[in-house]
mmCIF file of C-alpha atoms in Angstrom:
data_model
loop_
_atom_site.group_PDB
_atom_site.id
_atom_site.type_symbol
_atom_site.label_atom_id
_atom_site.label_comp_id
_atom_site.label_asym_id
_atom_site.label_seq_id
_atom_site.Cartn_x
_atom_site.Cartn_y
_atom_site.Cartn_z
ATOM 1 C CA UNK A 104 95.163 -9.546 -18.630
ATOM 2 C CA UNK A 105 95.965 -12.569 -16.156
ATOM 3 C CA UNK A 106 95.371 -14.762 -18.900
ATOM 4 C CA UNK A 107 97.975 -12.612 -21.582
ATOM 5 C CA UNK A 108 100.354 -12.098 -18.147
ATOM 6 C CA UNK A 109 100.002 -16.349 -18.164
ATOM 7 C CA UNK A 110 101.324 -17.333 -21.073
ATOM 8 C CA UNK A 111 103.726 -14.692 -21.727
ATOM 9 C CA UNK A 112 105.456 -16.459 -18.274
ATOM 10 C CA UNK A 113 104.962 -20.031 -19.509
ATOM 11 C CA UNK A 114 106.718 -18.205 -23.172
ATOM 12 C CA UNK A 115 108.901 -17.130 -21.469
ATOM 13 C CA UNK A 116 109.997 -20.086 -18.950
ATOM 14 C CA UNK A 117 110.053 -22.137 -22.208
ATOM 15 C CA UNK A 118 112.556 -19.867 -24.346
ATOM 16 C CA UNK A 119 114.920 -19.641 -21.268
ATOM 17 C CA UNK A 120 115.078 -23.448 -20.973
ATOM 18 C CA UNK A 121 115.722 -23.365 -24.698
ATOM 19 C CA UNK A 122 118.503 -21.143 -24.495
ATOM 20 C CA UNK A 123 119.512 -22.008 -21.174
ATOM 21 C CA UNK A 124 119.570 -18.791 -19.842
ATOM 22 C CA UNK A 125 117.829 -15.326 -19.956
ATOM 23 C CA UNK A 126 118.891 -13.407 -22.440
ATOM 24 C CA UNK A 127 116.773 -10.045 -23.224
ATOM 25 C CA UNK A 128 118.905 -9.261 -26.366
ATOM 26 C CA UNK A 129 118.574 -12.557 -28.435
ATOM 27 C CA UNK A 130 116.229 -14.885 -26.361
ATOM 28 C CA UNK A 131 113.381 -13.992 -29.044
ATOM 29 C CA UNK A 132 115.623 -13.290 -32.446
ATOM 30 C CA UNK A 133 113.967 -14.512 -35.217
ATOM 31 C CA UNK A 134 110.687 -15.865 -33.709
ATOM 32 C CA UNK A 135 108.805 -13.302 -34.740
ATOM 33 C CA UNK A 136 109.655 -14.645 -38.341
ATOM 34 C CA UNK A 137 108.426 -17.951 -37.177
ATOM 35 C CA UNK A 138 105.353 -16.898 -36.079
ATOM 36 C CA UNK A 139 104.659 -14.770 -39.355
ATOM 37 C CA UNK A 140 105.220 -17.767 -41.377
ATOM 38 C CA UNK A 141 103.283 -20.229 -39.705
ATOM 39 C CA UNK A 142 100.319 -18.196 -40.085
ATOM 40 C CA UNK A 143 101.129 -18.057 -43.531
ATOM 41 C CA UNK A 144 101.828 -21.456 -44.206
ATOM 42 C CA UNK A 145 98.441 -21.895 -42.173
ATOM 43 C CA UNK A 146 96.655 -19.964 -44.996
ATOM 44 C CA UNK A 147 96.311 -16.541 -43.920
ATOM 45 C CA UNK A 148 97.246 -13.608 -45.662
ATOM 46 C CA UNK A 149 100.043 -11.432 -45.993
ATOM 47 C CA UNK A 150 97.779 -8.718 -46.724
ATOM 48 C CA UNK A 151 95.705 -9.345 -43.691
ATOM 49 C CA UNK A 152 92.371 -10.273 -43.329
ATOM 50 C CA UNK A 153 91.067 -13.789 -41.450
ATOM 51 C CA UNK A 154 92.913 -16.608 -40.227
ATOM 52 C CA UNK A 155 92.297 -20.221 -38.949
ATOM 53 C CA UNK A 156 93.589 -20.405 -35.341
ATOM 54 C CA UNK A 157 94.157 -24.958 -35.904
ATOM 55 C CA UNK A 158 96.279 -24.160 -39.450
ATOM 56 C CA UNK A 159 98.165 -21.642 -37.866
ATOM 57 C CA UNK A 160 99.407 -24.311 -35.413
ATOM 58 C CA UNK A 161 99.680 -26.855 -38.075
ATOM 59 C CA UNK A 162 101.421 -24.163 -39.803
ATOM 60 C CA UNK A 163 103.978 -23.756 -36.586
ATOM 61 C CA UNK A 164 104.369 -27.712 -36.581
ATOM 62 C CA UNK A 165 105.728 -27.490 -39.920
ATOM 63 C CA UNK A 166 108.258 -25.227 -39.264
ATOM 64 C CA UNK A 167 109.485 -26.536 -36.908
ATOM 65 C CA UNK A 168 109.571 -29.783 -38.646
ATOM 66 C CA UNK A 169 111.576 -27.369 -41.405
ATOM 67 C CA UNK A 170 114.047 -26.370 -38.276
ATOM 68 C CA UNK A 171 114.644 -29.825 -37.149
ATOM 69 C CA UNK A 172 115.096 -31.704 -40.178
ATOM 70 C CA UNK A 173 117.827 -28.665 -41.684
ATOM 71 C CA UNK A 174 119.762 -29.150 -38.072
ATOM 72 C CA UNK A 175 119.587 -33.163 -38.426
ATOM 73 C CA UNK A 176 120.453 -33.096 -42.175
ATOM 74 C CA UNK A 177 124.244 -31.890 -41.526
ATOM 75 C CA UNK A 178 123.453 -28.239 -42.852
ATOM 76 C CA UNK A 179 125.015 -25.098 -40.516
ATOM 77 C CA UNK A 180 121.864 -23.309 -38.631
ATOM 78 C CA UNK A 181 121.999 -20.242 -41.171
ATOM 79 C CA UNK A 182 120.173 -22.724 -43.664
ATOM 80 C CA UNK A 183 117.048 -22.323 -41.656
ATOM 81 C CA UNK A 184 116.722 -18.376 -42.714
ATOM 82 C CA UNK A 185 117.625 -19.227 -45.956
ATOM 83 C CA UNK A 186 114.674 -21.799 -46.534
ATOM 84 C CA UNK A 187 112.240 -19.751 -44.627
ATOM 85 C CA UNK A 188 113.261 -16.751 -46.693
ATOM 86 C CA UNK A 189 112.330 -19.171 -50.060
ATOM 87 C CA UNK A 190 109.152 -20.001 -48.285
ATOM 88 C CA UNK A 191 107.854 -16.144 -47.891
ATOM 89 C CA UNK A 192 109.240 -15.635 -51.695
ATOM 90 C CA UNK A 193 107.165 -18.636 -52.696
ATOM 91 C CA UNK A 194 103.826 -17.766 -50.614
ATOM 92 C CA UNK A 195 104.517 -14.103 -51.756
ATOM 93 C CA UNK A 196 104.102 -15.375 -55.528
ATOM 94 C CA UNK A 197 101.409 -18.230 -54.837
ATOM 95 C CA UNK A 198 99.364 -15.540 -52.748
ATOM 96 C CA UNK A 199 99.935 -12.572 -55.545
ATOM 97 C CA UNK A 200 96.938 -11.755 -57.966
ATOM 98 C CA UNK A 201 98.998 -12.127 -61.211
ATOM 99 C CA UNK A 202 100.050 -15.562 -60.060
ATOM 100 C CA UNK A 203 96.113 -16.415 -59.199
ATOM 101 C CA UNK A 204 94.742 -15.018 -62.795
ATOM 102 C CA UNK A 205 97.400 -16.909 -64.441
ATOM 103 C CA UNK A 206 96.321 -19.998 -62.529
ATOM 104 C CA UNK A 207 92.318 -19.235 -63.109
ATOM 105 C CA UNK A 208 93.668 -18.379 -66.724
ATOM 106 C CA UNK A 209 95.322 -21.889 -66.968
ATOM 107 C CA UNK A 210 91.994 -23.918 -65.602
ATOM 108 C CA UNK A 211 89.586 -21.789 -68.164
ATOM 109 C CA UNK A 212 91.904 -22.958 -71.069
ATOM 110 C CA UNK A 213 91.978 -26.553 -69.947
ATOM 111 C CA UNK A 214 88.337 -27.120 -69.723
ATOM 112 C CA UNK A 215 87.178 -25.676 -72.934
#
């Protein structure tokens, strides 16, 4: 518990220098968004099951590599949802069992 207690203060000392202030109605919009997709990106599963704790962070980096480069390209902030909406739709497909026996179906056709 001192350990969760720990970085939940260190979380939150780092979102209010973010914001610049403490906000309990939008300090943590979004993130949870973030976090879902950088385990995602990461390789685990929307439909649960195991993760790898280095790819989720990996996974995070890339994100915010997303968030950065939108903001420093010129585009308003609302792009970021946008592209991380794409994203899930594209994992959602990739990660979908139709989309996998196509693949499989693909790679059986090609080596015969």
């Amino acid at each position: 518990y001192v350990l969760s207690g720990l970085c939940a203060a260190i979380a939150g000392i780092i979102v209010a220098a973010d914001i610049r202030g403490a906000d309990a109605n939008n300090a943590g919009l979004w993130l949870e968004l973030d976090a879902i997709l950088a385990v995602v990106i990461g390789g685990g599963s929307l439909m649960g099951g195991r993760f790898n704790l280095l790819l989720s962070v990996v996974g995070a980096l890339i994100i915010q590599g997303m968030n950065t480069g939108i903001l420093l390209s010129g585009f308003p902030p609302e792009m970021n949802q946008v592209v991380k909406a794409v994203v899930v739709l594209c994992v959602l497909i990739v990660q979908s069992q139709r989309f996998i026996s196509l693949i499989k179906g693909v790679r059986s056709r090609d080596k015969t």
